[in-house]
Amino acid sequence: MLLVALIVVVAPHHLLAWDTADARVPDRAKAINDIRTTLLQGLAGVALLVGAFFTWRQLQVTRYGQLSERFTAAVEQLGSPSVEVRIGAVFALERVAVDSRDDRGTVAEVLCLFAQRNALATPLEARPAPGEIARSGEVALAHAGDTLLVLRSPDVHAAVTVLGRAPRPEGLTLRLQRADLRRSMLDHADLVDADLHYADLTNVHLQGARLQRVDLSGTWLVRAILLGADLRQASMRSVLLCHARLDDADLRAADLSNADLTAAVIGAARFELADLRGAVLTGTDLTGATFTKAVADATTVWPQGFDAAAAGVLCADNAPPLQPLSFFPQDPA
């Protein structure tokens, strides 16, 4: 009220006197009224802007409240005895992650815990021996069974699918270690920096997947489909890749020490700067693969007739640092 009184009564006289100085004003009353009208219009505009700001703030508060309610309801539904309700809860959490940047990390962690809890992999000692799998493809198929993950555990498959495509904070680690994801369909999934060590990924489909810096130590990837997958700087120590398909895969600077690639198909795969010390490549067709500056030692088992030195493989004594943080800077890929 004081502001309005100031604008209506006091301000017009002072503004007119300041603007005209000592000059005579023919119609002083009209000039003051015009100034008063202009000031009131400006005050109304400011009031409108202030009202719009508080309305926007109220909408934000309401939106955050609705997102919190949706998140809480979805988490509660993950514990439902109905698989259909659990699947719906997974996709509801994906919607929350899309709508709320602040909740993306929490959604990813909840889905990781859900997948791990409901898909714990068979203990290592209960799995077939690597030698058996290398000699017989039937062992791998028998271990995986005939059931796809989407049929065996559709809610877990939905959770992993969402984890592979939903937005998440940069640098967040998806923790799926020791998870049983056999025969899951995860083509083109984004699993950068994920932790999958000791997971069972037998017969998994990861064609074109983004797997940079992923931890696959001790993971089972028997008969896995990794065509065109990006595995740069991945930690793949002691990984089991018997009979896997790695055509056109990018394994530059990957740590494949003690990995078993028996009978794997790796046509045109890239192994530059990869660590292959202790790796087994018996029966593997290396035609088209590149090994420039890859590292090997006396324990590396190459296919019969393969000339590692001619392919650019370095001995361990002259090895570069393992998994360099930066390589091929001129290559933006």
mmCIF file of C-alpha atoms in Angstrom:
data_model
loop_
_atom_site.group_PDB
_atom_site.id
_atom_site.type_symbol
_atom_site.label_atom_id
_atom_site.label_comp_id
_atom_site.label_asym_id
_atom_site.label_seq_id
_atom_site.Cartn_x
_atom_site.Cartn_y
_atom_site.Cartn_z
ATOM 1 C CA MET A 1 0.000 0.000 0.000
ATOM 2 C CA LEU A 2 2.854 2.371 0.817
ATOM 3 C CA LEU A 3 4.486 1.516 -2.543
ATOM 4 C CA VAL A 4 1.247 2.233 -4.403
ATOM 5 C CA ALA A 5 0.783 5.509 -2.502
ATOM 6 C CA LEU A 6 4.352 6.506 -3.336
ATOM 7 C CA ILE A 7 3.822 5.779 -7.030
ATOM 8 C CA VAL A 8 0.400 7.457 -7.232
ATOM 9 C CA VAL A 9 0.997 10.564 -5.092
ATOM 10 C CA VAL A 10 4.673 11.403 -4.685
ATOM 11 C CA ALA A 11 6.618 9.917 -7.583
ATOM 12 C CA PRO A 12 4.770 11.652 -10.504
ATOM 13 C CA HIS A 13 5.487 15.168 -9.122
ATOM 14 C CA HIS A 14 9.178 14.476 -8.552
ATOM 15 C CA LEU A 15 9.619 12.785 -11.939
ATOM 16 C CA LEU A 16 7.902 15.645 -13.760
ATOM 17 C CA ALA A 17 10.002 18.236 -11.938
ATOM 18 C CA TRP A 18 13.201 16.288 -12.646
ATOM 19 C CA ASP A 19 12.383 15.795 -16.323
ATOM 20 C CA THR A 20 11.254 19.343 -17.120
ATOM 21 C CA ALA A 21 13.582 21.217 -14.717
ATOM 22 C CA ASP A 22 12.392 24.859 -14.680
ATOM 23 C CA ALA A 23 10.484 24.675 -17.979
ATOM 24 C CA ARG A 24 6.807 25.458 -17.947
ATOM 25 C CA VAL A 25 4.427 22.557 -18.582
ATOM 26 C CA PRO A 26 1.269 23.590 -20.482
ATOM 27 C CA ASP A 27 -0.963 20.926 -18.942
ATOM 28 C CA ARG A 28 0.722 19.904 -15.696
ATOM 29 C CA ALA A 29 -2.201 17.824 -14.429
ATOM 30 C CA LYS A 30 -2.321 15.720 -17.611
ATOM 31 C CA ALA A 31 1.466 15.153 -17.546
ATOM 32 C CA ILE A 32 1.329 13.967 -13.918
ATOM 33 C CA ASN A 33 -1.595 11.670 -14.727
ATOM 34 C CA ASP A 34 0.315 10.169 -17.692
ATOM 35 C CA ILE A 35 3.344 9.505 -15.456
ATOM 36 C CA ARG A 36 1.084 7.980 -12.824
ATOM 37 C CA THR A 37 -0.522 5.663 -15.436
ATOM 38 C CA THR A 38 2.880 4.540 -16.740
ATOM 39 C CA LEU A 39 4.156 3.791 -13.231
ATOM 40 C CA LEU A 40 1.041 1.830 -12.345
ATOM 41 C CA GLN A 41 1.393 -0.219 -15.548
ATOM 42 C CA GLY A 42 4.996 -0.965 -14.668
ATOM 43 C CA LEU A 43 4.003 -1.970 -11.137
ATOM 44 C CA ALA A 44 1.337 -4.292 -12.555
ATOM 45 C CA GLY A 45 3.933 -5.890 -14.836
ATOM 46 C CA VAL A 46 6.288 -6.481 -11.909
ATOM 47 C CA ALA A 47 3.453 -7.971 -9.885
ATOM 48 C CA LEU A 48 2.616 -10.265 -12.791
ATOM 49 C CA LEU A 49 6.234 -11.458 -13.021
ATOM 50 C CA VAL A 50 6.407 -12.080 -9.273
ATOM 51 C CA GLY A 51 3.163 -14.013 -9.413
ATOM 52 C CA ALA A 52 4.407 -16.066 -12.342
ATOM 53 C CA PHE A 53 7.629 -16.889 -10.445
ATOM 54 C CA PHE A 54 5.784 -18.126 -7.374
ATOM 55 C CA THR A 55 3.364 -20.083 -9.553
ATOM 56 C CA TRP A 56 6.341 -21.760 -11.273
ATOM 57 C CA ARG A 57 7.881 -22.561 -7.889
ATOM 58 C CA GLN A 58 4.616 -24.081 -6.714
ATOM 59 C CA LEU A 59 4.426 -26.210 -9.861
ATOM 60 C CA GLN A 60 7.989 -27.408 -9.257
ATOM 61 C CA VAL A 61 7.173 -28.366 -5.681
ATOM 62 C CA THR A 62 4.055 -30.198 -6.852
ATOM 63 C CA ARG A 63 6.030 -31.975 -9.578
ATOM 64 C CA TYR A 64 8.721 -33.104 -7.138
ATOM 65 C CA GLY A 65 6.027 -34.347 -4.800
ATOM 66 C CA GLN A 66 4.397 -36.355 -7.580
ATOM 67 C CA LEU A 67 7.777 -37.829 -8.617
ATOM 68 C CA SER A 68 8.471 -38.842 -5.020
ATOM 69 C CA GLU A 69 5.070 -40.524 -4.793
ATOM 70 C CA ARG A 70 5.653 -42.359 -8.101
ATOM 71 C CA PHE A 71 9.110 -43.493 -6.993
ATOM 72 C CA THR A 72 7.852 -44.737 -3.622
ATOM 73 C CA ALA A 73 4.911 -46.576 -5.192
ATOM 74 C CA ALA A 74 7.154 -48.232 -7.795
ATOM 75 C CA VAL A 75 9.663 -49.405 -5.172
ATOM 76 C CA GLU A 76 6.843 -50.887 -3.106
ATOM 77 C CA GLN A 77 5.514 -52.699 -6.171
ATOM 78 C CA LEU A 78 8.920 -54.315 -6.773
ATOM 79 C CA GLY A 79 8.137 -56.520 -3.781
ATOM 80 C CA SER A 80 4.788 -57.659 -5.172
ATOM 81 C CA PRO A 81 4.203 -61.431 -5.550
ATOM 82 C CA SER A 82 2.825 -60.748 -9.049
ATOM 83 C CA VAL A 83 5.471 -60.737 -11.780
ATOM 84 C CA GLU A 84 3.298 -58.453 -13.912
ATOM 85 C CA VAL A 85 3.204 -55.843 -11.142
ATOM 86 C CA ARG A 86 6.993 -56.074 -10.701
ATOM 87 C CA ILE A 87 7.540 -55.553 -14.445
ATOM 88 C CA GLY A 88 5.246 -52.524 -14.349
ATOM 89 C CA ALA A 89 7.212 -51.166 -11.387
ATOM 90 C CA VAL A 90 10.477 -51.498 -13.318
ATOM 91 C CA PHE A 91 9.159 -49.477 -16.242
ATOM 92 C CA ALA A 92 7.602 -46.941 -13.850
ATOM 93 C CA LEU A 93 11.070 -46.394 -12.374
ATOM 94 C CA GLU A 94 12.440 -45.904 -15.885
ATOM 95 C CA ARG A 95 9.843 -43.177 -16.426
ATOM 96 C CA VAL A 96 10.936 -41.516 -13.179
ATOM 97 C CA ALA A 97 14.570 -41.597 -14.348
ATOM 98 C CA VAL A 98 13.584 -39.953 -17.634
ATOM 99 C CA ASP A 99 11.511 -37.244 -15.918
ATOM 100 C CA SER A 100 13.828 -36.486 -12.984
ATOM 101 C CA ARG A 101 17.558 -35.959 -13.431
ATOM 102 C CA ASP A 102 18.058 -35.922 -9.647
ATOM 103 C CA ASP A 103 16.565 -39.417 -9.232
ATOM 104 C CA ARG A 104 18.502 -41.197 -11.984
ATOM 105 C CA GLY A 105 21.288 -42.459 -9.740
ATOM 106 C CA THR A 106 18.848 -43.754 -7.134
ATOM 107 C CA VAL A 107 16.729 -45.523 -9.754
ATOM 108 C CA ALA A 108 19.808 -47.238 -11.208
ATOM 109 C CA GLU A 109 20.943 -48.427 -7.779
ATOM 110 C CA VAL A 110 17.482 -49.767 -6.912
ATOM 111 C CA LEU A 111 17.252 -51.715 -10.181
ATOM 112 C CA CYS A 112 20.775 -53.107 -9.729
ATOM 113 C CA LEU A 113 19.905 -54.366 -6.257
ATOM 114 C CA PHE A 114 16.654 -55.847 -7.553
ATOM 115 C CA ALA A 115 18.425 -57.697 -10.372
ATOM 116 C CA GLN A 116 21.177 -58.998 -8.093
ATOM 117 C CA ARG A 117 18.787 -60.162 -5.405
ATOM 118 C CA ASN A 118 16.534 -62.004 -7.834
ATOM 119 C CA ALA A 119 19.200 -63.389 -10.172
ATOM 120 C CA LEU A 120 22.126 -64.623 -8.119
ATOM 121 C CA ALA A 121 24.489 -66.634 -10.305
ATOM 122 C CA THR A 122 25.377 -70.260 -9.646
ATOM 123 C CA PRO A 123 28.510 -70.503 -7.437
ATOM 124 C CA LEU A 124 31.714 -70.964 -9.412
ATOM 125 C CA GLU A 125 32.371 -74.393 -7.957
ATOM 126 C CA ALA A 126 28.992 -75.619 -9.217
ATOM 127 C CA ARG A 127 29.582 -74.546 -12.830
ATOM 128 C CA PRO A 128 31.080 -76.797 -15.511
ATOM 129 C CA ALA A 129 34.864 -76.774 -15.743
ATOM 130 C CA PRO A 130 36.302 -74.435 -18.418
ATOM 131 C CA GLY A 131 38.024 -77.370 -20.059
ATOM 132 C CA GLU A 132 34.712 -79.164 -20.524
ATOM 133 C CA ILE A 133 33.148 -76.119 -22.137
ATOM 134 C CA ALA A 134 36.125 -75.587 -24.410
ATOM 135 C CA ARG A 135 35.902 -79.162 -25.695
ATOM 136 C CA SER A 136 32.136 -79.398 -26.021
ATOM 137 C CA GLY A 137 29.554 -76.832 -27.007
ATOM 138 C CA GLU A 138 26.869 -79.057 -25.540
ATOM 139 C CA VAL A 139 28.070 -78.320 -22.006
ATOM 140 C CA ALA A 140 27.522 -74.611 -22.522
ATOM 141 C CA LEU A 141 24.030 -75.167 -23.861
ATOM 142 C CA ALA A 142 23.144 -77.564 -21.081
ATOM 143 C CA HIS A 143 24.352 -75.092 -18.479
ATOM 144 C CA ALA A 144 22.289 -72.283 -19.972
ATOM 145 C CA GLY A 145 19.222 -74.438 -20.409
ATOM 146 C CA ASP A 146 16.692 -73.777 -23.113
ATOM 147 C CA THR A 147 15.012 -70.851 -21.377
ATOM 148 C CA LEU A 148 15.699 -67.231 -22.211
ATOM 149 C CA LEU A 149 16.047 -64.834 -19.297
ATOM 150 C CA VAL A 150 12.975 -62.948 -20.521
ATOM 151 C CA LEU A 151 10.981 -66.168 -19.986
ATOM 152 C CA ARG A 152 12.847 -67.443 -16.943
ATOM 153 C CA SER A 153 12.819 -64.162 -15.001
ATOM 154 C CA PRO A 154 10.960 -61.506 -17.015
ATOM 155 C CA ASP A 155 11.140 -58.955 -14.201
ATOM 156 C CA VAL A 156 14.937 -59.287 -13.954
ATOM 157 C CA HIS A 157 15.248 -59.047 -17.731
ATOM 158 C CA ALA A 158 13.141 -55.876 -17.669
ATOM 159 C CA ALA A 159 15.358 -54.386 -14.949
ATOM 160 C CA VAL A 160 18.583 -55.110 -16.828
ATOM 161 C CA THR A 161 17.085 -53.822 -20.080
ATOM 162 C CA VAL A 162 16.129 -50.553 -18.401
ATOM 163 C CA LEU A 163 19.597 -50.265 -16.851
ATOM 164 C CA GLY A 164 21.083 -50.593 -20.322
ATOM 165 C CA ARG A 165 19.055 -47.775 -21.866
ATOM 166 C CA ALA A 166 17.750 -45.408 -19.165
ATOM 167 C CA PRO A 167 19.691 -42.166 -18.543
ATOM 168 C CA ARG A 168 21.975 -42.222 -15.511
ATOM 169 C CA PRO A 169 24.575 -39.890 -13.964
ATOM 170 C CA GLU A 170 27.928 -39.913 -15.728
ATOM 171 C CA GLY A 171 30.436 -42.160 -13.985
ATOM 172 C CA LEU A 172 27.846 -44.135 -12.027
ATOM 173 C CA THR A 173 28.840 -47.809 -11.724
ATOM 174 C CA LEU A 174 26.083 -50.334 -12.416
ATOM 175 C CA ARG A 175 26.800 -53.071 -9.882
ATOM 176 C CA LEU A 176 25.622 -56.394 -11.292
ATOM 177 C CA GLN A 177 28.427 -58.599 -10.015
ATOM 178 C CA ARG A 178 27.651 -62.313 -9.652
ATOM 179 C CA ALA A 179 24.277 -61.862 -11.373
ATOM 180 C CA ASP A 180 22.739 -64.701 -13.392
ATOM 181 C CA LEU A 181 21.958 -63.113 -16.762
ATOM 182 C CA ARG A 182 22.243 -66.226 -18.919
ATOM 183 C CA ARG A 183 20.612 -65.954 -22.335
ATOM 184 C CA SER A 184 19.564 -62.336 -21.861
ATOM 185 C CA MET A 185 18.984 -60.092 -24.884
ATOM 186 C CA LEU A 186 20.950 -56.886 -24.307
ATOM 187 C CA ASP A 187 21.912 -55.828 -27.817
ATOM 188 C CA HIS A 188 23.100 -52.186 -28.017
ATOM 189 C CA ALA A 189 22.875 -51.774 -24.237
ATOM 190 C CA ASP A 190 24.863 -48.979 -22.576
ATOM 191 C CA LEU A 191 26.806 -50.652 -19.755
ATOM 192 C CA VAL A 192 29.830 -48.362 -19.635
ATOM 193 C CA ASP A 193 31.765 -48.700 -16.340
ATOM 194 C CA ALA A 194 29.460 -51.502 -15.146
ATOM 195 C CA ASP A 195 30.675 -54.065 -12.603
ATOM 196 C CA LEU A 196 29.855 -57.581 -13.862
ATOM 197 C CA HIS A 197 32.679 -59.563 -12.314
ATOM 198 C CA TYR A 198 31.903 -63.253 -11.753
ATOM 199 C CA ALA A 199 28.510 -62.815 -13.442
ATOM 200 C CA ASP A 200 27.106 -65.609 -15.602
ATOM 201 C CA LEU A 201 26.558 -64.239 -19.105
ATOM 202 C CA THR A 202 26.466 -67.561 -20.917
ATOM 203 C CA ASN A 203 24.810 -67.218 -24.342
ATOM 204 C CA VAL A 204 24.074 -63.537 -23.712
ATOM 205 C CA HIS A 205 23.416 -61.222 -26.668
ATOM 206 C CA LEU A 206 25.447 -57.991 -26.424
ATOM 207 C CA GLN A 207 25.749 -57.111 -30.094
ATOM 208 C CA GLY A 208 26.820 -53.496 -30.537
ATOM 209 C CA ALA A 209 26.798 -52.926 -26.763
ATOM 210 C CA ARG A 210 28.816 -50.161 -25.122
ATOM 211 C CA LEU A 211 31.066 -51.875 -22.597
ATOM 212 C CA GLN A 212 33.963 -49.468 -22.167
ATOM 213 C CA ARG A 213 35.871 -49.974 -18.915
ATOM 214 C CA VAL A 214 33.396 -52.641 -17.793
ATOM 215 C CA ASP A 215 34.634 -55.098 -15.150
ATOM 216 C CA LEU A 216 34.181 -58.615 -16.543
ATOM 217 C CA SER A 217 36.813 -60.312 -14.396
ATOM 218 C CA GLY A 218 36.053 -64.008 -14.034
ATOM 219 C CA THR A 219 32.791 -63.589 -15.954
ATOM 220 C CA TRP A 220 31.315 -66.398 -18.040
ATOM 221 C CA LEU A 221 30.724 -65.282 -21.607
ATOM 222 C CA VAL A 222 30.536 -68.754 -23.132
ATOM 223 C CA ARG A 223 28.893 -68.594 -26.567
ATOM 224 C CA ALA A 224 28.192 -64.891 -25.991
ATOM 225 C CA ILE A 225 27.331 -62.729 -28.996
ATOM 226 C CA LEU A 226 29.550 -59.639 -28.861
ATOM 227 C CA LEU A 227 29.557 -58.637 -32.525
ATOM 228 C CA GLY A 228 30.632 -55.004 -32.849
ATOM 229 C CA ALA A 229 30.714 -54.509 -29.072
ATOM 230 C CA ASP A 230 32.879 -51.695 -27.680
ATOM 231 C CA LEU A 231 35.098 -53.248 -24.981
ATOM 232 C CA ARG A 232 37.867 -50.672 -24.891
ATOM 233 C CA GLN A 233 39.822 -50.714 -21.622
ATOM 234 C CA ALA A 234 37.571 -53.448 -20.242
ATOM 235 C CA SER A 235 38.877 -55.558 -17.372
ATOM 236 C CA MET A 236 38.485 -59.133 -18.637
ATOM 237 C CA ARG A 237 40.959 -61.050 -16.509
ATOM 238 C CA SER A 238 40.217 -64.785 -16.445
ATOM 239 C CA VAL A 239 37.046 -64.262 -18.492
ATOM 240 C CA LEU A 240 35.620 -67.344 -20.197
ATOM 241 C CA LEU A 241 34.935 -66.616 -23.883
ATOM 242 C CA CYS A 242 34.855 -70.149 -25.287
ATOM 243 C CA HIS A 243 32.916 -70.310 -28.580
ATOM 244 C CA ALA A 244 32.023 -66.582 -28.260
ATOM 245 C CA ARG A 245 31.438 -64.341 -31.284
ATOM 246 C CA LEU A 246 33.660 -61.245 -31.236
ATOM 247 C CA ASP A 247 33.487 -60.222 -34.883
ATOM 248 C CA ASP A 248 34.351 -56.515 -35.295
ATOM 249 C CA ALA A 249 34.551 -56.049 -31.519
ATOM 250 C CA ASP A 250 36.817 -53.293 -30.196
ATOM 251 C CA LEU A 251 39.084 -54.657 -27.421
ATOM 252 C CA ARG A 252 41.791 -52.005 -27.544
ATOM 253 C CA ALA A 253 43.668 -51.695 -24.248
ATOM 254 C CA ALA A 254 41.490 -54.419 -22.694
ATOM 255 C CA ASP A 255 42.998 -56.622 -19.977
ATOM 256 C CA LEU A 256 42.539 -60.205 -21.224
ATOM 257 C CA SER A 257 45.193 -61.786 -19.054
ATOM 258 C CA ASN A 258 44.430 -65.474 -18.393
ATOM 259 C CA ALA A 259 41.291 -65.230 -20.538
ATOM 260 C CA ASP A 260 40.062 -68.371 -22.305
ATOM 261 C CA LEU A 261 39.093 -67.672 -25.930
ATOM 262 C CA THR A 262 39.132 -71.282 -27.086
ATOM 263 C CA ALA A 263 37.313 -71.660 -30.412
ATOM 264 C CA ALA A 264 36.079 -68.062 -30.276
ATOM 265 C CA VAL A 265 35.306 -66.263 -33.543
ATOM 266 C CA ILE A 266 37.101 -62.915 -33.585
ATOM 267 C CA GLY A 267 37.128 -61.873 -37.236
ATOM 268 C CA ALA A 268 38.315 -58.250 -37.660
ATOM 269 C CA ALA A 269 38.378 -57.675 -33.890
ATOM 270 C CA ARG A 270 40.835 -55.061 -32.592
ATOM 271 C CA PHE A 271 43.302 -56.077 -29.870
ATOM 272 C CA GLU A 272 45.750 -53.165 -30.020
ATOM 273 C CA LEU A 273 47.424 -52.539 -26.637
ATOM 274 C CA ALA A 274 45.470 -55.453 -25.125
ATOM 275 C CA ASP A 275 47.060 -57.575 -22.387
ATOM 276 C CA LEU A 276 47.020 -61.214 -23.549
ATOM 277 C CA ARG A 277 49.468 -62.650 -21.031
ATOM 278 C CA GLY A 278 48.336 -66.128 -20.066
ATOM 279 C CA ALA A 279 45.430 -66.030 -22.532
ATOM 280 C CA VAL A 280 44.370 -69.213 -24.337
ATOM 281 C CA LEU A 281 43.421 -68.886 -28.009
ATOM 282 C CA THR A 282 43.468 -72.542 -28.997
ATOM 283 C CA GLY A 283 41.437 -73.206 -32.132
ATOM 284 C CA THR A 284 40.654 -69.512 -32.557
ATOM 285 C CA ASP A 285 40.609 -68.095 -36.077
ATOM 286 C CA LEU A 286 42.589 -64.842 -35.889
ATOM 287 C CA THR A 287 42.155 -63.905 -39.552
ATOM 288 C CA GLY A 288 41.483 -60.177 -39.874
ATOM 289 C CA ALA A 289 42.180 -59.370 -36.214
ATOM 290 C CA THR A 290 44.758 -56.690 -35.364
ATOM 291 C CA PHE A 291 47.254 -57.037 -32.497
ATOM 292 C CA THR A 292 49.518 -53.980 -32.834
ATOM 293 C CA LYS A 293 51.374 -53.428 -29.526
ATOM 294 C CA ALA A 294 49.316 -56.079 -27.748
ATOM 295 C CA VAL A 295 51.166 -57.753 -24.880
ATOM 296 C CA ALA A 296 51.832 -61.491 -24.526
ATOM 297 C CA ASP A 297 54.288 -63.751 -22.743
ATOM 298 C CA ALA A 298 55.461 -67.343 -22.769
ATOM 299 C CA THR A 299 52.214 -68.548 -21.175
ATOM 300 C CA THR A 300 50.034 -67.157 -23.975
ATOM 301 C CA VAL A 301 48.662 -70.015 -26.085
ATOM 302 C CA TRP A 302 48.311 -69.018 -29.755
ATOM 303 C CA PRO A 303 46.591 -71.000 -32.516
ATOM 304 C CA GLN A 304 48.872 -73.337 -34.405
ATOM 305 C CA GLY A 305 50.905 -71.505 -37.061
ATOM 306 C CA PHE A 306 50.145 -67.976 -35.787
ATOM 307 C CA ASP A 307 53.170 -65.613 -35.850
ATOM 308 C CA ALA A 308 52.589 -63.236 -32.939
ATOM 309 C CA ALA A 309 55.705 -61.137 -33.571
ATOM 310 C CA ALA A 310 54.762 -60.548 -37.191
ATOM 311 C CA ALA A 311 51.294 -59.418 -36.032
ATOM 312 C CA GLY A 312 52.883 -56.693 -33.865
ATOM 313 C CA VAL A 313 52.534 -58.433 -30.498
ATOM 314 C CA LEU A 314 55.088 -57.315 -27.887
ATOM 315 C CA CYS A 315 56.762 -59.545 -25.346
ATOM 316 C CA ALA A 316 56.054 -58.824 -21.683
ATOM 317 C CA ASP A 317 59.469 -57.274 -21.070
ATOM 318 C CA ASN A 318 58.682 -54.397 -23.437
ATOM 319 C CA ALA A 319 55.034 -54.004 -22.470
ATOM 320 C CA PRO A 320 53.375 -50.598 -22.197
ATOM 321 C CA PRO A 321 51.378 -49.751 -19.054
ATOM 322 C CA LEU A 322 48.285 -51.900 -18.701
ATOM 323 C CA GLN A 323 44.984 -50.229 -19.592
ATOM 324 C CA PRO A 324 46.404 -46.771 -20.397
ATOM 325 C CA LEU A 325 44.034 -43.950 -19.545
ATOM 326 C CA SER A 326 44.492 -42.403 -22.971
ATOM 327 C CA PHE A 327 45.347 -44.049 -26.260
ATOM 328 C CA PHE A 328 45.082 -43.145 -29.926
ATOM 329 C CA PRO A 329 44.309 -39.473 -29.124
ATOM 330 C CA GLN A 330 44.028 -38.722 -32.829
ATOM 331 C CA ASP A 331 41.126 -41.168 -33.050
ATOM 332 C CA PRO A 332 37.984 -39.520 -31.590
ATOM 333 C CA ALA A 333 36.318 -42.970 -31.440
#
